Short mmCIF file of C-alpha atoms in Angstrom, two decimals:
data_model
loop_
_atom_site.label_atom_id
_atom_site.label_comp_id
_atom_site.label_asym_id
_atom_site.label_seq_id
_atom_site.Cartn_x
_atom_site.Cartn_y
_atom_site.Cartn_z
CA UNK A 1 -265.04 1.29 44.12
CA UNK A 2 -262.96 0.19 47.07
CA UNK A 3 -261.93 -3.43 46.94
CA UNK A 4 -261.96 -5.40 50.18
CA UNK A 5 -258.99 -7.54 51.10
CA UNK A 6 -260.09 -11.21 50.93
CA UNK A 7 -259.75 -13.53 53.85
CA UNK A 8 -257.11 -16.16 53.22
CA UNK A 9 -257.85 -19.62 54.58
CA UNK A 10 -255.79 -22.75 54.98
CA UNK A 11 -257.75 -25.93 54.48
CA UNK A 12 -256.40 -28.85 56.57
CA UNK A 13 -258.42 -31.32 54.51
CA UNK A 14 -257.22 -30.14 51.12
CA UNK A 15 -255.67 -32.95 49.12
CA UNK A 16 -252.26 -32.88 47.54
CA UNK A 17 -251.72 -33.90 43.96
CA UNK A 18 -250.71 -37.55 43.98
CA UNK A 19 -248.65 -39.58 41.59
CA UNK A 20 -251.04 -42.16 40.16
CA UNK A 21 -248.41 -44.91 39.97
CA UNK A 22 -247.00 -44.83 43.50
CA UNK A 23 -249.62 -42.93 45.47
CA UNK A 24 -247.11 -40.46 46.90
CA UNK A 25 -247.35 -36.69 46.76
CA UNK A 26 -245.62 -35.59 43.57
CA UNK A 27 -242.35 -33.66 43.79
CA UNK A 28 -239.92 -32.53 41.13
CA UNK A 29 -236.91 -30.37 40.39
CA UNK A 30 -237.33 -27.08 38.61
CA UNK A 31 -235.30 -28.44 35.67
CA UNK A 32 -237.41 -31.63 35.37
CA UNK A 33 -240.99 -30.35 35.43
CA UNK A 34 -243.52 -33.15 34.64
CA UNK A 35 -245.37 -32.76 31.35
CA UNK A 36 -248.72 -32.39 33.14
CA UNK A 37 -247.43 -29.39 35.16
CA UNK A 38 -247.69 -25.91 33.63
CA UNK A 39 -245.68 -23.11 35.23
CA UNK A 40 -247.61 -19.92 35.93
CA UNK A 41 -244.94 -18.02 37.82
CA UNK A 42 -243.08 -18.26 41.10
CA UNK A 43 -243.94 -21.62 42.64
CA UNK A 44 -247.46 -21.73 41.20
CA UNK A 45 -248.42 -24.42 38.69
CA UNK A 46 -251.52 -25.58 36.88
CA UNK A 47 -251.57 -29.38 37.11
CA UNK A 48 -253.68 -31.79 35.07
CA UNK A 49 -254.27 -35.11 36.83
CA UNK A 50 -256.16 -38.33 36.13
CA UNK A 51 -256.46 -39.84 39.60
CA UNK A 52 -258.80 -42.86 39.48
CA UNK A 53 -259.36 -42.19 35.74
CA UNK A 54 -261.01 -38.83 36.51
CA UNK A 55 -259.46 -35.76 34.87
CA UNK A 56 -259.07 -32.70 37.07
CA UNK A 57 -257.23 -29.38 36.85
CA UNK A 58 -255.49 -28.14 39.97
CA UNK A 59 -254.07 -24.74 40.79
CA UNK A 60 -251.21 -25.70 43.11
CA UNK A 61 -248.63 -23.78 45.07
CA UNK A 62 -245.33 -25.50 45.81
CA UNK A 63 -242.54 -24.96 48.29
CA UNK A 64 -238.85 -25.59 47.80
CA UNK A 65 -237.38 -28.13 50.21
CA UNK A 66 -233.78 -28.55 51.40
CA UNK A 67 -232.93 -30.84 48.47
CA UNK A 68 -234.08 -28.32 45.86
CA UNK A 69 -237.28 -30.24 45.07
CA UNK A 70 -240.69 -28.61 44.78
CA UNK A 71 -243.38 -30.11 47.01
CA UNK A 72 -247.10 -29.25 46.78
CA UNK A 73 -248.64 -27.52 49.79
CA UNK A 74 -252.28 -27.43 50.77
CA UNK A 75 -253.12 -24.05 49.24
CA UNK A 76 -255.01 -24.20 45.94
CA UNK A 77 -258.21 -25.41 44.37
CA UNK A 78 -259.37 -28.11 41.96
CA UNK A 79 -261.84 -27.71 39.08
CA UNK A 80 -263.42 -30.09 36.60
CA UNK A 81 -262.66 -29.96 32.86
CA UNK A 82 -266.09 -28.45 32.16
CA UNK A 83 -265.46 -25.58 34.59
CA UNK A 84 -262.00 -25.02 33.12
CA UNK A 85 -263.41 -24.93 29.57
CA UNK A 86 -266.11 -22.46 30.62
CA UNK A 87 -263.41 -20.31 32.22
CA UNK A 88 -261.17 -20.05 29.16
CA UNK A 89 -264.16 -19.10 27.01
CA UNK A 90 -264.85 -16.12 29.27
CA UNK A 91 -261.37 -14.60 29.67
CA UNK A 92 -262.32 -11.32 27.98
CA UNK A 93 -265.59 -11.04 29.91
CA UNK A 94 -263.79 -11.79 33.18
CA UNK A 95 -261.19 -9.06 32.59
CA UNK A 96 -263.98 -6.61 31.73
CA UNK A 97 -265.82 -7.48 34.94
CA UNK A 98 -262.63 -6.87 36.91
CA UNK A 99 -262.17 -3.49 35.20
CA UNK A 100 -265.75 -2.61 36.23
CA UNK A 101 -265.03 -3.55 39.85
CA UNK A 102 -267.22 -6.67 39.72
CA UNK A 103 -266.76 -10.36 40.44
CA UNK A 104 -267.34 -13.12 37.88
CA UNK A 105 -269.08 -16.46 38.40
CA UNK A 106 -268.31 -19.62 36.39
CA UNK A 107 -270.99 -22.36 36.14
CA UNK A 108 -272.47 -21.34 39.50
CA UNK A 109 -269.61 -22.98 41.41
CA UNK A 110 -266.50 -20.79 40.98
CA UNK A 111 -266.22 -17.12 41.93
CA UNK A 112 -263.39 -14.97 40.57
CA UNK A 113 -262.47 -11.56 41.91
CA UNK A 114 -259.57 -9.12 41.69
CA UNK A 115 -258.03 -7.34 44.62
CA UNK A 116 -254.90 -5.37 45.47
CA UNK A 117 -252.81 -6.33 48.49
CA UNK A 118 -249.74 -4.24 49.31
CA UNK A 119 -249.66 -2.81 45.80
CA UNK A 120 -249.76 -6.28 44.20
CA UNK A 121 -252.80 -7.27 42.11
CA UNK A 122 -254.21 -10.75 42.74
CA UNK A 123 -256.93 -12.84 41.08
CA UNK A 124 -258.83 -14.76 43.77
CA UNK A 125 -260.42 -18.14 42.95
CA UNK A 126 -263.07 -19.40 45.37
CA UNK A 127 -265.17 -22.55 45.05
CA UNK A 128 -268.68 -22.69 46.49
CA UNK A 129 -271.86 -24.71 46.36
CA UNK A 130 -275.45 -23.60 46.46
CA UNK A 131 -277.60 -24.50 49.46
CA UNK A 132 -281.24 -25.51 49.22
CA UNK A 133 -282.24 -21.95 50.15
CA UNK A 134 -280.11 -20.72 47.18
CA UNK A 135 -277.50 -19.11 49.43
CA UNK A 136 -273.83 -19.76 48.71
CA UNK A 137 -271.56 -21.82 50.94
CA UNK A 138 -267.94 -20.98 50.17
CA UNK A 139 -265.25 -23.60 50.64
CA UNK A 140 -262.30 -22.59 52.79
CA UNK A 141 -259.68 -23.46 50.16
CA UNK A 142 -258.89 -20.77 47.63
CA UNK A 143 -256.21 -19.83 45.15
CA UNK A 144 -254.51 -16.47 44.74
CA UNK A 145 -252.74 -15.77 41.46
CA UNK A 146 -250.77 -12.63 40.81
CA UNK A 147 -251.97 -10.75 37.77
CA UNK A 148 -248.84 -11.85 35.90
CA UNK A 149 -249.69 -15.50 36.70
CA UNK A 150 -253.28 -14.94 35.58
CA UNK A 151 -251.96 -13.62 32.27
CA UNK A 152 -249.61 -16.62 32.00
CA UNK A 153 -252.63 -18.91 32.44
CA UNK A 154 -254.38 -17.16 29.56
CA UNK A 155 -251.30 -17.61 27.39
CA UNK A 156 -250.97 -21.37 27.99
CA UNK A 157 -254.62 -22.40 28.41
CA UNK A 158 -254.60 -24.26 25.07
CA UNK A 159 -251.77 -26.49 26.30
CA UNK A 160 -253.71 -27.24 29.49
CA UNK A 161 -256.89 -27.98 27.54
CA UNK A 162 -255.00 -30.21 25.12
CA UNK A 163 -253.46 -32.19 27.98
CA UNK A 164 -256.86 -32.54 29.66
CA UNK A 165 -258.43 -33.85 26.46
CA UNK A 166 -255.53 -36.26 25.97
CA UNK A 167 -256.00 -37.66 29.47
CA UNK A 168 -259.76 -37.95 29.13
CA UNK A 169 -259.44 -39.87 25.86
CA UNK A 170 -256.25 -41.76 26.68
CA UNK A 171 -257.52 -43.04 30.03
CA UNK A 172 -261.27 -42.76 30.41
CA UNK A 173 -262.30 -43.35 26.80
CA UNK A 174 -259.73 -46.08 26.30
CA UNK A 175 -261.21 -47.93 29.28
CA UNK A 176 -264.67 -47.58 27.75
CA UNK A 177 -263.50 -48.81 24.35
CA UNK A 178 -261.83 -51.86 25.85
CA UNK A 179 -265.02 -52.69 27.70
CA UNK A 180 -266.99 -52.46 24.46
CA UNK A 181 -264.45 -54.55 22.53
CA UNK A 182 -264.54 -57.18 25.29
CA UNK A 183 -268.21 -57.80 24.50
CA UNK A 184 -267.15 -59.20 21.12
CA UNK A 185 -264.07 -61.03 22.38
CA UNK A 186 -265.40 -63.34 25.11
CA UNK A 187 -262.25 -65.52 25.31
CA UNK A 188 -259.44 -62.98 25.26
CA UNK A 189 -256.89 -65.11 27.13
CA UNK A 190 -257.15 -68.01 24.72
CA UNK A 191 -256.69 -65.96 21.59
CA UNK A 192 -253.58 -63.79 21.40
CA UNK A 193 -254.60 -62.33 18.04
CA UNK A 194 -257.82 -61.01 19.55
CA UNK A 195 -255.90 -59.25 22.29
CA UNK A 196 -253.63 -57.69 19.65
CA UNK A 197 -256.68 -56.57 17.70
CA UNK A 198 -258.16 -54.97 20.81
CA UNK A 199 -254.98 -53.04 21.54
CA UNK A 200 -254.61 -51.82 17.97
CA UNK A 201 -258.26 -50.83 17.69
CA UNK A 202 -258.48 -48.92 20.96
CA UNK A 203 -255.11 -47.22 20.62
CA UNK A 204 -255.74 -46.14 17.02
CA UNK A 205 -259.17 -44.74 17.79
CA UNK A 206 -257.90 -42.79 20.78
CA UNK A 207 -254.99 -41.34 18.78
CA UNK A 208 -257.29 -40.30 15.95
CA UNK A 209 -259.74 -38.64 18.32
CA UNK A 210 -256.96 -36.91 20.23
CA UNK A 211 -255.44 -35.55 17.03
CA UNK A 212 -258.82 -34.39 15.75
CA UNK A 213 -259.73 -32.52 18.94
CA UNK A 214 -256.27 -31.03 19.40
CA UNK A 215 -256.35 -29.71 15.82
CA UNK A 216 -259.68 -28.05 16.56
CA UNK A 217 -258.29 -26.54 19.74
CA UNK A 218 -255.29 -25.16 17.86
CA UNK A 219 -257.47 -23.67 15.16
#
């Protein structure tokens, strides 16, 4: 079966990955890679973010500037934790589909395909949404991973999942716990001990849950 060469788009509206603390596009040196960045090969990274307390996984391509820093460019896509989890569960099925010359669909929103361009094998990621007439509308942004980078993603997916879980519990769930604790501590500012109790309670629960889930992931 002859594989067609995919059209490669550049999306002018695609968002860069931002640093939550200062709001600027993140950049880093190759010897100081942030802990939420996972190298796939070349200048491609999988990045786990928690912008506005919402966990997301980005496939980002970077470029090297004159100072030796890596800056994110607009190529790449973003997926939710649920889509990422569904993906890692289907690695074997995806590879089999590729071997059969087929594409693979994840949660009816992400289409994966394999193609060969100038003797180099690429895995193409394309996001889409379903119209009311059940046709598919593909987004212009896509991600192209070399087969070696695809294999690297399979090797480190547990680290990415673990980081995603940590963010979801450490940020989102912590915020929820503090809100619940606040219901029973109506005068937090006037009672320092209550504030201490809130911090200890929420932090301990989050750590316990993180450890429990990460142990399950590892096993």
